Coordinates of C-alpha atoms in Angstrom, one line a residue:
M19 CA -27.1 63.1 5.6
A20 CA -27.3 59.4 6.1
F21 CA -23.8 59.0 4.6
A22 CA -22.2 61.2 7.2
L23 CA -24.0 59.7 10.1
V24 CA -23.2 56.2 9.1
K25 CA -19.5 57.1 8.5
D26 CA -19.0 58.9 11.8
F27 CA -20.8 56.4 13.9
T28 CA -18.8 53.6 12.3
M29 CA -15.5 55.3 12.9
N30 CA -16.2 55.9 16.6
Q31 CA -17.3 52.2 17.1
L32 CA -14.2 50.9 15.4
Q33 CA -12.1 53.0 17.7
R34 CA -13.5 51.0 20.5
L35 CA -11.7 48.0 19.3
H36 CA -8.4 49.5 20.7
T37 CA -10.0 49.7 24.1
A38 CA -12.2 47.3 26.1
G39 CA -14.9 47.2 23.4
S40 CA -15.5 43.6 22.1
L41 CA -16.1 42.8 18.5
E42 CA -19.5 41.4 19.2
D43 CA -20.7 44.7 20.9
V44 CA -19.3 46.8 18.2
Q45 CA -20.9 44.7 15.5
K46 CA -24.2 44.9 17.1
N47 CA -24.1 48.7 17.6
I48 CA -23.2 49.4 14.1
T49 CA -25.7 46.9 12.7
H50 CA -28.5 48.6 14.9
H51 CA -27.5 52.2 13.9
F52 CA -27.3 51.1 10.2
N53 CA -30.8 49.8 10.2
S54 CA -32.3 52.7 12.1
I55 CA -30.9 55.5 9.9
E56 CA -33.2 56.4 7.2
G57 CA -31.7 56.6 3.6
S58 CA -30.9 54.7 0.6
A59 CA -29.1 51.3 1.1
E60 CA -26.4 52.1 -1.4
E61 CA -25.5 55.3 0.3
K62 CA -25.2 53.7 3.7
V63 CA -23.2 50.7 2.3
S64 CA -20.8 53.2 0.6
A65 CA -20.4 55.1 4.0
L66 CA -19.6 51.9 5.9
T67 CA -17.0 50.8 3.3
L68 CA -15.3 54.2 3.4
A69 CA -15.3 54.1 7.2
I70 CA -13.6 50.8 7.4
R71 CA -10.9 51.7 4.8
V72 CA -10.1 55.1 6.5
H73 CA -9.8 53.2 9.9
L74 CA -7.3 50.8 8.3
Q75 CA -5.2 53.7 7.0
E76 CA -5.2 55.2 10.5
L77 CA -3.9 52.0 12.0
L78 CA -1.2 51.8 9.5
R79 CA -0.1 55.3 10.0
H80 CA -0.1 54.9 13.8
A81 CA 2.0 51.7 13.4
Q82 CA 4.5 53.6 11.3
E83 CA 4.8 56.4 13.7
S84 CA 5.2 54.3 16.8
R85 CA 7.4 51.8 14.9
K86 CA 5.5 48.9 16.2
R87 CA 4.7 45.7 14.4
L88 CA 1.4 45.4 12.8
S89 CA 0.6 42.2 14.5
M90 CA 0.4 44.4 17.8
F91 CA -2.6 46.2 16.3
P92 CA -6.3 44.8 16.3
L93 CA -6.2 44.0 12.6
T94 CA -7.7 40.7 13.2
D95 CA -10.8 42.2 14.7
L96 CA -11.1 44.7 11.9
F97 CA -11.0 41.9 9.1
D98 CA -13.4 39.8 11.1
F99 CA -15.9 42.6 11.4
T100 CA -15.4 43.5 7.6
I101 CA -16.3 39.9 6.6
S102 CA -19.2 39.7 9.0
A103 CA -20.6 43.0 7.8
A104 CA -20.3 41.8 4.1
Q105 CA -22.1 38.6 5.1
H106 CA -25.1 40.8 6.5
S107 CA -25.0 43.0 3.5
L108 CA -23.9 46.1 5.4
T109 CA -21.2 46.4 2.9
E110 CA -20.2 45.2 -0.5
K111 CA -18.9 41.6 -0.9
I112 CA -15.8 42.8 -2.4
T113 CA -14.8 45.0 0.5
P114 CA -12.7 42.4 2.4
F115 CA -10.6 41.8 -0.7
I116 CA -10.1 45.5 -1.1
L117 CA -9.0 45.8 2.4
Y118 CA -6.3 43.1 2.0
E119 CA -5.1 44.9 -1.1
D120 CA -4.8 48.2 0.7
L121 CA -2.8 46.4 3.6
F122 CA -0.3 44.6 1.4
E123 CA 0.3 47.5 -1.0
S124 CA 1.3 49.8 1.8
Q125 CA 3.8 47.5 3.6
T126 CA 7.3 46.1 3.1
I127 CA 8.0 42.5 2.3
P128 CA 8.9 41.5 6.0
E129 CA 5.8 43.2 7.2
I130 CA 3.7 41.5 4.5
A131 CA 5.1 38.1 5.6
D132 CA 4.2 38.9 9.1
V133 CA 0.5 39.7 8.5
F134 CA 0.0 37.4 5.6
S135 CA -1.6 34.8 8.0
L136 CA -4.7 37.1 8.3
L137 CA -5.4 36.1 4.7
E138 CA -4.4 32.5 5.0
S139 CA -6.6 31.8 8.1
R140 CA -9.6 33.3 6.4
V141 CA -9.3 31.9 2.9
H142 CA -12.0 29.3 3.6
L143 CA -14.5 32.2 4.2
L144 CA -13.5 34.3 1.3
T145 CA -13.7 31.3 -1.1
E146 CA -17.5 31.0 -0.4
P147 CA -19.4 31.6 -3.7
E148 CA -21.0 34.8 -2.2
F149 CA -17.6 36.3 -1.7
F150 CA -15.4 34.7 -4.3
D151 CA -17.5 35.5 -7.3
K152 CA -17.1 39.2 -6.6
G153 CA -13.5 39.4 -5.4
K154 CA -11.6 36.7 -7.1
L155 CA -10.0 39.1 -9.5
T156 CA -9.0 41.4 -6.7
L157 CA -7.4 38.5 -4.8
L158 CA -5.5 37.3 -7.9
R159 CA -4.3 40.9 -8.5
T160 CA -3.1 41.2 -4.9
C161 CA -1.2 37.9 -4.8
N162 CA 0.4 38.5 -8.3
A163 CA 1.6 42.0 -6.9
I164 CA 3.2 40.3 -3.9
L165 CA 5.0 37.7 -6.2
R166 CA 6.4 40.4 -8.3
R167 CA 8.0 42.0 -5.4
L168 CA 9.5 38.9 -4.0
S169 CA 12.9 37.4 -4.9
K170 CA 12.7 33.9 -6.3
T171 CA 16.1 33.2 -4.8
H172 CA 15.8 34.7 -1.4
D173 CA 12.1 34.7 -0.6
T174 CA 11.4 31.1 -1.9
S175 CA 9.5 30.2 1.2
F176 CA 7.1 33.2 1.1
C177 CA 6.6 32.6 -2.6
G178 CA 5.5 29.1 -1.8
R179 CA 3.0 30.4 0.6
V180 CA 1.5 32.7 -1.8
L181 CA 1.3 30.0 -4.5
M182 CA -0.2 27.5 -2.0
L183 CA -3.0 30.1 -1.1
L184 CA -3.8 30.6 -4.8
T185 CA -3.9 26.8 -5.2
A186 CA -6.3 26.5 -2.3
A187 CA -8.5 29.4 -3.4
Y188 CA -8.8 28.8 -7.1
P189 CA -10.1 25.6 -8.8
L190 CA -7.7 23.5 -10.9
G191 CA -9.3 24.3 -14.1
D192 CA -9.4 28.1 -13.6
R193 CA -8.1 30.0 -16.7
S194 CA -6.2 32.4 -14.4
G195 CA -3.6 29.7 -13.7
V196 CA -3.2 28.7 -17.3
N197 CA -0.5 30.3 -19.5
L198 CA -2.9 30.4 -22.5
K199 CA -0.6 32.4 -24.7
S200 CA 2.4 30.2 -23.8
L201 CA 4.5 33.2 -22.7
V202 CA 8.1 32.7 -21.5
N203 CA 10.3 34.5 -19.1
T204 CA 12.6 36.3 -21.3
S205 CA 14.3 38.1 -18.5
N206 CA 15.9 34.8 -17.4
T207 CA 19.3 35.1 -18.9
T208 CA 22.4 32.9 -18.3
A209 CA 25.7 34.8 -18.1
V210 CA 28.8 33.2 -19.6
E211 CA 32.4 34.1 -19.8
D212 CA 33.8 35.7 -23.1
G213 CA 37.2 34.1 -23.1
S214 CA 39.3 37.1 -22.0
E215 CA 40.1 35.7 -18.7
R216 CA 41.5 32.5 -19.9
S217 CA 43.6 34.2 -22.6
A218 CA 44.9 36.5 -20.0
T219 CA 46.0 33.4 -17.9
V220 CA 48.0 31.9 -20.8
T221 CA 49.7 35.3 -21.5
A222 CA 50.6 35.5 -18.0
S223 CA 52.2 32.1 -18.0
A224 CA 54.2 32.9 -21.0
S225 CA 55.6 36.1 -19.7
S226 CA 56.5 34.7 -16.2
G227 CA 59.9 33.7 -17.2
S228 CA 59.4 30.0 -16.2
D229 CA 60.9 27.0 -18.1
V230 CA 57.8 26.5 -20.2
S231 CA 58.7 26.2 -23.9
A232 CA 56.9 28.0 -26.7
M233 CA 55.5 24.6 -28.0
D234 CA 53.9 24.0 -24.7
I235 CA 52.4 27.4 -24.6
E236 CA 51.1 27.0 -28.1
G237 CA 49.5 23.7 -27.2
A238 CA 47.9 25.0 -24.1
A239 CA 46.5 27.9 -26.1
Q240 CA 45.1 25.6 -28.7
D241 CA 43.5 23.2 -26.0
M242 CA 42.0 26.3 -24.4
A243 CA 40.5 27.3 -27.6
L244 CA 38.9 24.0 -28.2
D245 CA 37.6 23.7 -24.7
F246 CA 36.3 27.2 -24.7
K247 CA 34.5 26.6 -28.0
F248 CA 32.6 23.7 -26.5
Y249 CA 31.9 25.8 -23.5
R250 CA 30.3 28.5 -25.5
D251 CA 28.3 25.9 -27.6
F252 CA 27.2 24.2 -24.3
W253 CA 25.8 27.4 -22.7
S254 CA 24.5 28.8 -25.9
L255 CA 21.7 26.1 -25.7
Q256 CA 20.2 28.0 -22.8
T257 CA 19.1 30.8 -25.1
F258 CA 16.9 28.3 -27.0
F259 CA 15.7 26.4 -24.0
A260 CA 14.6 29.7 -22.3
D261 CA 12.8 30.9 -25.3
N262 CA 11.9 28.3 -28.1
A263 CA 11.0 31.1 -30.4
Q264 CA 14.6 31.9 -31.0
L265 CA 14.9 28.8 -33.1
F266 CA 12.9 30.5 -35.9
V267 CA 13.8 34.2 -35.5
K268 CA 16.8 33.9 -37.7
V269 CA 17.6 31.6 -40.4
D270 CA 21.1 30.6 -38.9
N271 CA 19.7 30.0 -35.4
W272 CA 18.5 26.4 -36.3
A273 CA 21.9 25.4 -37.7
Q274 CA 23.5 26.9 -34.6
F275 CA 21.2 25.0 -32.4
S276 CA 21.7 21.7 -34.2
V277 CA 25.5 21.9 -34.1
A278 CA 25.6 22.7 -30.4
A279 CA 22.9 20.1 -29.5
D280 CA 24.9 17.3 -31.4
K281 CA 28.2 18.3 -29.6
V282 CA 26.7 18.3 -26.2
L283 CA 24.8 14.9 -26.6
S284 CA 27.9 13.3 -28.1
A285 CA 30.0 14.6 -25.2
F286 CA 27.4 13.1 -22.7
E287 CA 27.5 9.8 -24.7
S288 CA 31.2 9.7 -24.6
Q289 CA 31.3 10.1 -20.7
S290 CA 29.3 7.3 -19.4
L291 CA 28.3 7.4 -15.7
E292 CA 27.3 3.8 -15.4
G293 CA 28.8 2.1 -12.3
E294 CA 30.0 5.4 -10.8
G295 CA 26.7 6.2 -8.9
G296 CA 26.9 9.8 -10.1
S297 CA 28.9 12.5 -8.4
G298 CA 25.7 14.5 -7.7
G299 CA 24.6 12.0 -4.9
S300 CA 20.9 11.1 -4.5
M301 CA 18.2 12.6 -6.5
G302 CA 16.8 15.8 -4.9
S303 CA 19.8 16.2 -2.6
A304 CA 20.4 19.8 -3.7
T305 CA 18.5 22.5 -5.6
H306 CA 20.0 25.6 -7.3
P307 CA 18.0 28.4 -8.8
K308 CA 20.7 29.3 -11.3
Y309 CA 23.5 27.4 -13.1
L310 CA 27.1 28.0 -12.1
T311 CA 28.6 28.9 -15.6
S312 CA 32.3 29.2 -14.7
S313 CA 34.4 27.4 -17.4
K314 CA 36.5 25.8 -14.7
L315 CA 33.5 23.8 -13.5
L316 CA 32.2 22.5 -16.8
A317 CA 34.4 19.4 -16.7
L318 CA 33.0 18.5 -13.3
Q319 CA 29.5 19.4 -14.1
M320 CA 29.6 17.1 -17.2
R321 CA 30.1 14.2 -14.8
D322 CA 27.3 15.2 -12.3
S323 CA 24.2 13.2 -12.6
N324 CA 21.8 15.9 -11.5
F325 CA 23.3 18.5 -13.8
R326 CA 23.1 16.1 -16.7
R327 CA 19.5 15.3 -16.0
N328 CA 18.6 18.9 -15.8
I329 CA 20.2 19.6 -19.2
L330 CA 18.5 16.6 -20.8
I331 CA 15.0 17.3 -19.5
Q332 CA 15.5 20.8 -21.1
F333 CA 16.1 19.1 -24.4
L334 CA 12.9 17.0 -24.0
T335 CA 10.8 20.1 -23.0
L336 CA 12.1 22.0 -26.1
V337 CA 11.3 19.1 -28.4
H338 CA 7.8 18.7 -26.9
A339 CA 7.0 22.4 -27.3
V340 CA 8.1 22.5 -30.9
L341 CA 6.4 19.4 -32.1
N342 CA 3.2 19.9 -29.9
P343 CA 2.2 23.6 -30.6
V344 CA -0.6 25.2 -28.6
T345 CA -0.9 28.8 -29.8
V346 CA -1.3 30.0 -33.3
V347 CA 2.2 31.4 -33.4
Q348 CA 3.6 28.0 -32.4
E349 CA 1.5 26.4 -35.1
K350 CA 3.3 28.6 -37.6
W351 CA 6.6 27.5 -36.2
N352 CA 5.5 23.9 -36.6
K353 CA 4.5 24.4 -40.2
A354 CA 7.9 26.0 -40.9
L355 CA 9.6 22.9 -39.8
T356 CA 11.1 20.8 -42.6
D357 CA 11.2 17.0 -42.7
K358 CA 14.9 17.2 -41.9
M359 CA 14.3 19.4 -38.8
K360 CA 11.5 17.0 -37.5
S361 CA 13.8 14.0 -38.0
D362 CA 16.6 15.9 -36.1
L363 CA 14.2 16.6 -33.2
N364 CA 13.0 13.0 -32.9
E365 CA 16.6 11.9 -33.0
Y366 CA 17.6 14.2 -30.2
R367 CA 14.6 12.8 -28.1
D368 CA 15.6 9.2 -28.7
R369 CA 19.3 10.0 -27.6
V370 CA 18.1 11.8 -24.7
Y371 CA 16.0 8.8 -23.3
K372 CA 19.0 6.6 -23.9
L373 CA 21.2 8.9 -21.9
L374 CA 18.6 9.1 -19.1
D375 CA 18.5 5.3 -19.0
S376 CA 22.3 5.1 -18.4
T377 CA 22.5 7.9 -15.9
P378 CA 22.6 6.7 -12.3
P379 CA 20.9 6.5 -9.9
E380 CA 17.8 4.4 -11.1
G381 CA 18.2 5.6 -14.5
K382 CA 15.6 3.4 -16.1
T383 CA 13.0 4.4 -13.5
F384 CA 13.7 8.0 -13.8
S385 CA 13.5 7.8 -17.7
A386 CA 10.1 6.0 -17.5
N387 CA 8.7 8.7 -15.1
I388 CA 9.9 11.6 -17.4
A389 CA 8.3 9.8 -20.4
H390 CA 5.0 9.5 -18.5
I391 CA 5.1 13.1 -17.6
M392 CA 5.7 14.0 -21.3
Q393 CA 2.7 11.8 -22.2
R394 CA 0.5 13.6 -19.7
E395 CA 1.7 16.9 -21.1
N396 CA -0.1 16.0 -24.3
N397 CA -3.4 15.9 -22.4
W398 CA -2.8 19.3 -21.1
V399 CA -2.1 20.7 -24.5
A400 CA -5.3 19.2 -26.0
W401 CA -7.2 20.7 -22.9
K402 CA -5.7 24.2 -23.6
K403 CA -6.6 24.0 -27.4
A404 CA -10.2 23.0 -26.5
G405 CA -10.6 26.2 -24.4
C406 CA -9.8 25.0 -20.9
F407 CA -13.2 23.4 -20.3
V408 CA -14.3 22.6 -16.7
F409 CA -13.4 19.0 -16.0
E410 CA -13.9 18.8 -12.3
K411 CA -17.0 16.9 -11.1
P412 CA -19.2 18.3 -8.4
V413 CA -18.7 16.7 -4.9
R414 CA -21.6 14.6 -3.8
D415 CA -22.5 13.6 -0.2
K416 CA -21.6 9.9 0.3
F417 CA -24.8 9.1 2.2
D418 CA -27.0 11.0 -0.3
S419 CA -25.6 8.9 -3.2
E420 CA -26.1 5.6 -1.3
L421 CA -29.7 6.4 -0.3
T422 CA -30.8 8.0 -3.7
P423 CA -28.9 6.3 -6.4
Q424 CA -29.1 8.0 -9.6
P425 CA -31.0 6.3 -12.5
L426 CA -29.1 5.2 -15.5
K427 CA -29.7 7.2 -18.6
R428 CA -29.9 5.7 -22.0
R429 CA -27.3 6.9 -24.3
R430 CA -28.3 8.1 -27.5
P431 CA -26.2 9.6 -30.3
K432 CA -26.3 13.4 -30.1
G433 CA -29.1 14.9 -32.3
A434 CA -30.5 11.6 -33.5
S435 CA -34.1 10.4 -33.0
A436 CA -35.4 6.9 -32.0
Q437 CA -36.3 6.0 -35.6
E438 CA -32.8 7.0 -36.8
V439 CA -31.1 4.9 -34.0
M440 CA -33.1 1.9 -35.0
K441 CA -32.3 2.3 -38.7
Y442 CA -28.7 2.5 -37.8
L443 CA -28.8 -0.7 -35.6
S444 CA -30.7 -2.5 -38.3
R445 CA -28.1 -1.5 -40.9
R446 CA -25.2 -2.6 -38.8
A447 CA -26.9 -6.0 -38.1
D448 CA -27.0 -6.5 -41.8
E449 CA -23.2 -5.8 -42.3
Q450 CA -20.5 -8.4 -41.7
V451 CA -19.0 -7.8 -38.3
D452 CA -15.2 -8.0 -38.2
G453 CA -13.5 -10.6 -36.0
P454 CA -13.7 -14.3 -35.5
V455 CA -17.0 -16.1 -36.5
Q456 CA -18.8 -17.4 -33.6
T457 CA -19.3 -21.2 -33.7
S458 CA -21.8 -23.5 -31.9
V459 CA -20.9 -25.7 -29.0
P460 CA -18.8 -28.7 -30.1
T461 CA -20.4 -32.1 -29.8
F462 CA -19.3 -35.0 -27.8
Q463 CA -18.0 -36.8 -30.9
E464 CA -16.0 -33.9 -32.2
L465 CA -14.1 -33.5 -28.8
W466 CA -13.7 -37.2 -27.8
E467 CA -13.0 -38.8 -31.1
P468 CA -9.3 -37.6 -31.1
I469 CA -8.9 -38.7 -27.6
F470 CA -10.1 -42.2 -28.4
E471 CA -7.7 -42.3 -31.4
E472 CA -4.7 -41.2 -29.2
L473 CA -5.4 -44.2 -26.9
D474 CA -5.0 -46.6 -29.8
P475 CA -1.4 -48.0 -29.8
D476 CA -1.4 -48.5 -33.5
N477 CA -1.4 -44.7 -34.0
C478 CA 1.8 -44.3 -32.2
I479 CA 1.1 -40.8 -30.8
E480 CA 3.6 -39.6 -28.3
D481 CA 2.5 -38.3 -24.9
A482 CA 3.8 -34.9 -25.6
Y483 CA 1.4 -34.3 -28.5
K484 CA -1.7 -35.6 -26.9
K485 CA -4.8 -33.6 -26.2
K486 CA -4.5 -34.4 -22.5
N487 CA -1.7 -31.9 -22.2
D488 CA -3.9 -29.0 -23.4
P489 CA -5.8 -27.7 -20.2
I490 CA -8.4 -25.7 -22.3
Y491 CA -9.2 -28.7 -24.5
S492 CA -9.5 -31.0 -21.5
W493 CA -11.8 -28.5 -19.8
K494 CA -14.1 -28.5 -22.9
A495 CA -14.1 -32.2 -23.1
L496 CA -15.0 -32.8 -19.5
R497 CA -17.7 -30.2 -19.7
V498 CA -19.3 -31.9 -22.7
L499 CA -18.9 -35.3 -20.9
S500 CA -20.7 -34.0 -17.8
R501 CA -23.7 -33.2 -20.0
S502 CA -23.8 -36.4 -22.0
N503 CA -22.5 -39.1 -19.6
L504 CA -22.8 -38.1 -15.9
N505 CA -22.1 -41.6 -14.6
V506 CA -18.5 -41.7 -16.2
F507 CA -17.9 -38.1 -15.2
L508 CA -18.6 -38.9 -11.6
T509 CA -16.6 -42.1 -11.6
V510 CA -13.2 -40.5 -12.7
Y511 CA -12.2 -38.0 -10.0
N512 CA -8.6 -37.0 -11.2
G513 CA -9.8 -35.0 -14.2
D514 CA -7.8 -37.1 -16.7
V515 CA -9.5 -37.2 -20.1
E516 CA -7.7 -40.4 -21.0
D517 CA -9.0 -42.2 -17.8
C518 CA -12.5 -41.0 -18.7
A519 CA -12.0 -42.2 -22.3
R520 CA -11.1 -45.7 -21.0
E521 CA -14.0 -45.8 -18.7
I522 CA -16.4 -44.8 -21.7
M523 CA -14.9 -47.4 -23.8
K524 CA -15.3 -50.1 -21.1
T525 CA -19.0 -49.1 -20.7
D526 CA -19.6 -49.2 -24.4
K527 CA -18.2 -52.8 -24.6
S528 CA -20.4 -53.9 -21.6
K529 CA -23.4 -52.5 -23.5
Q530 CA -22.5 -54.2 -26.7
A531 CA -22.1 -57.6 -24.9
V532 CA -25.4 -57.4 -23.2
Q533 CA -27.2 -56.4 -26.4
T534 CA -25.5 -59.3 -28.3
G535 CA -26.6 -61.9 -25.5
I536 CA -30.2 -60.7 -25.5
E537 CA -30.5 -60.8 -29.4
G538 CA -28.9 -64.3 -29.3
S539 CA -31.4 -65.6 -26.8
D540 CA -34.3 -64.3 -28.9
Q541 CA -33.0 -65.9 -32.0
V542 CA -32.6 -69.4 -30.3
S543 CA -36.1 -69.3 -28.7
G544 CA -37.7 -68.1 -32.0
S545 CA -36.1 -70.7 -34.3
G546 CA -37.8 -73.8 -32.9
A547 CA -41.3 -72.5 -32.5
S548 CA -43.7 -70.6 -34.7
A549 CA -45.6 -67.3 -33.7
E550 CA -48.7 -69.4 -32.7
D551 CA -46.7 -71.6 -30.5
K552 CA -45.1 -68.6 -28.8
M553 CA -48.6 -67.1 -28.0
E554 CA -49.8 -70.5 -26.6
T555 CA -46.8 -70.7 -24.5
E556 CA -47.3 -67.2 -23.1
E557 CA -50.9 -67.9 -22.4
E558 CA -50.0 -71.1 -20.4
M559 CA -47.4 -69.2 -18.5
K560 CA -50.0 -66.6 -17.5
K561 CA -52.4 -69.3 -16.4
E562 CA -49.7 -70.9 -14.2
D563 CA -48.8 -67.7 -12.8
G564 CA -52.5 -67.1 -11.9
E565 CA -52.8 -70.4 -10.2
N566 CA -49.7 -69.9 -8.1
T567 CA -50.8 -66.4 -6.9
T568 CA -52.2 -66.2 -3.4
P569 CA -52.8 -63.1 -1.1
N570 CA -50.2 -64.1 1.4
G571 CA -48.0 -66.4 -0.7
A572 CA -45.0 -66.2 -2.9
D573 CA -46.5 -63.2 -4.9
A574 CA -46.7 -61.3 -1.8
D575 CA -43.0 -61.9 -1.1
A576 CA -42.1 -60.9 -4.7
G577 CA -44.2 -57.8 -4.3
D578 CA -42.3 -56.9 -1.1
L579 CA -39.1 -57.5 -2.9
Q580 CA -40.2 -55.3 -5.9
Q581 CA -41.0 -52.5 -3.5
E582 CA -37.6 -52.7 -1.9
L583 CA -36.1 -52.5 -5.3
E584 CA -38.2 -49.4 -6.1
E585 CA -36.9 -47.7 -2.9
V586 CA -33.2 -48.0 -3.8
P587 CA -31.6 -44.5 -3.1
M588 CA -30.4 -42.3 -5.9
E589 CA -26.8 -42.6 -5.1
E590 CA -26.6 -46.2 -4.0
E591 CA -24.7 -48.8 -6.0
A592 CA -25.4 -52.6 -5.6
E593 CA -24.2 -55.7 -7.3
L594 CA -26.4 -58.7 -7.4
D595 CA -27.1 -61.6 -9.7
L596 CA -30.4 -61.6 -11.6
N597 CA -31.9 -65.1 -11.3
E598 CA -35.4 -66.5 -11.1
R599 CA -36.0 -69.8 -9.5
D600 CA -38.9 -71.4 -7.8
V601 CA -38.2 -72.8 -4.4
S602 CA -41.2 -74.1 -2.4
G603 CA -43.5 -71.6 -4.4
T604 CA -41.4 -68.5 -3.5
T605 CA -40.0 -66.3 -6.3
T606 CA -36.6 -64.7 -5.6
V607 CA -35.4 -61.8 -7.8
T608 CA -31.9 -60.2 -7.6
V609 CA -30.3 -57.4 -9.6
T610 CA -26.8 -57.1 -11.1
G611 CA -25.5 -53.7 -12.2
S612 CA -25.2 -50.1 -11.2
T613 CA -28.4 -48.4 -9.8
R614 CA -26.8 -44.9 -9.5
G615 CA -29.1 -42.2 -10.6
T616 CA -32.2 -44.3 -11.2
K617 CA -35.0 -46.6 -9.7
R618 CA -35.6 -49.8 -11.5
K619 CA -39.1 -51.4 -11.6
L620 CA -39.7 -55.1 -12.2
A621 CA -43.2 -55.1 -13.3
D622 CA -43.2 -58.4 -14.9
A623 CA -40.8 -60.8 -13.1
P624 CA -42.0 -64.1 -14.6
S625 CA -41.3 -62.9 -18.1
L626 CA -37.7 -62.9 -17.3
E627 CA -37.6 -66.7 -17.8
A628 CA -37.3 -66.2 -21.4
V629 CA -34.1 -64.2 -20.9
G630 CA -32.2 -67.1 -19.2
D631 CA -30.8 -67.9 -15.9
E632 CA -28.7 -64.6 -15.7
T633 CA -29.5 -61.1 -17.0
T634 CA -27.5 -57.9 -16.6
I635 CA -29.3 -54.6 -16.2
D636 CA -27.4 -51.4 -17.1
A637 CA -29.3 -49.0 -14.9
A638 CA -27.5 -45.8 -16.2
H639 CA -28.7 -46.5 -19.8
G640 CA -31.9 -48.2 -19.1
S641 CA -31.3 -51.3 -21.1
I642 CA -31.8 -55.0 -20.2

């Protein structure tokens, strides 16, 4: 009872789509009636689905009787209502796909092309998970049925529309778009001449009564036989290119292929196209679904760059398919190959790439692109062997990924516990690691000693062989110098290691001279007096120093001077003479040397009398 009520009411409401009834009103009325009728949900869904399909058949029959185009009928509202009803669970999710299949199966190719936009404009709705999981097989079956009815030579544009729709609907890794069994189109045959036409031409020339001698006729027939033999060998390769299995069906097929391949490649190599620009024009200037196999055109085709590239790419495809099997049958073929066969295939591949390099225009670029495509084909072969696993990553929202970053996961060997991982790491640490041994940081002496030796004229080292010409060695030497002797490093600004070496040597000589003068003064003062005399002299000096000290006298001036010396800036350089003299009870102290990077303190100025009238202070090394 509920089935009939729902079916009849739905049919009446769908008829209103032809009149002034709007789609929203029809949908609202059918939904209300569907929910108000008592009965099982499955029965009501089946009734509504049947009513929609019957209404579509009535529209198609009316269009055929009136000889009007289908676009003039409210098919758009019908499909929109069907999708909306499926979204609200009034009908099955697969119903829209069945409706499209019913429409396309009952129409001719021009009519299908006219209404195919009904599917193209709603593919984004049909590919939602709730619909696509139920109807993807029906959609695939419908599109394949359309492609089988289309002509690849006359309906290329419509074929492209169908393929683009399949590409948009199905994911890249879907198994429906993969030729898992590596099937080939055996119906694609290439028709060639049998030689009867050319023999008839020679016979007609001989019987025409012209002044052609018998020798000329015999020579022409011989040339025709040679040319036609090459013609047959050339086009016989298409049998093996179209179906690689033909190489292994018969024992003699491989020998036939190798002879023909060697002749064709040799003919291409003997007719170089370098410098001619190719008679085929620019790449992609023309496309042809089938080859023109007339024997009269073969000589011109051999000098056409596009034609030559097509044949050479077919060679590469065959070699790649035979050497990289996918299915079990192809693996059997690969095992049947002998070493001589594999060597011949590799030789053909090398010769083909050389010919592609020499084929204008842009031969080397084109050859490199083909080699890259063949390399990528290996990845697809491995993917098909692995079972066509899903390699697409899910799309993440940009803002969600920025606000909630995913925590990093520790990688652990699959199936290994933490204790096993620690044992493995400890065992690897005990083993000797391959590669260069890591050394410590070189010392100042190791890096700068060769530079000092190169500065010595007695060594007679030419400039071309000096360390300063090695930028890496110079960088290392300057880096070590900046850590050991910053004063010299800041003095030389040009980065020349030899200038730095001269400055180091100059500083070392000054330090040695000062040290020698201090030691000589100590020896002179110590040779004429004993230790007791020295102690008495020091005590007398301290007493005299105490007598000459007053709160506001010379010691105050010396203290002020000492404070000024202590406040010398870190980066200041001063050159003064260190003397100590007593003029009217005032002690004057000056400093000679560089005070960069330090603050000197003169805590015991009177003790400088023992040094002499002049003393040099090396502030950078802290020695007097």
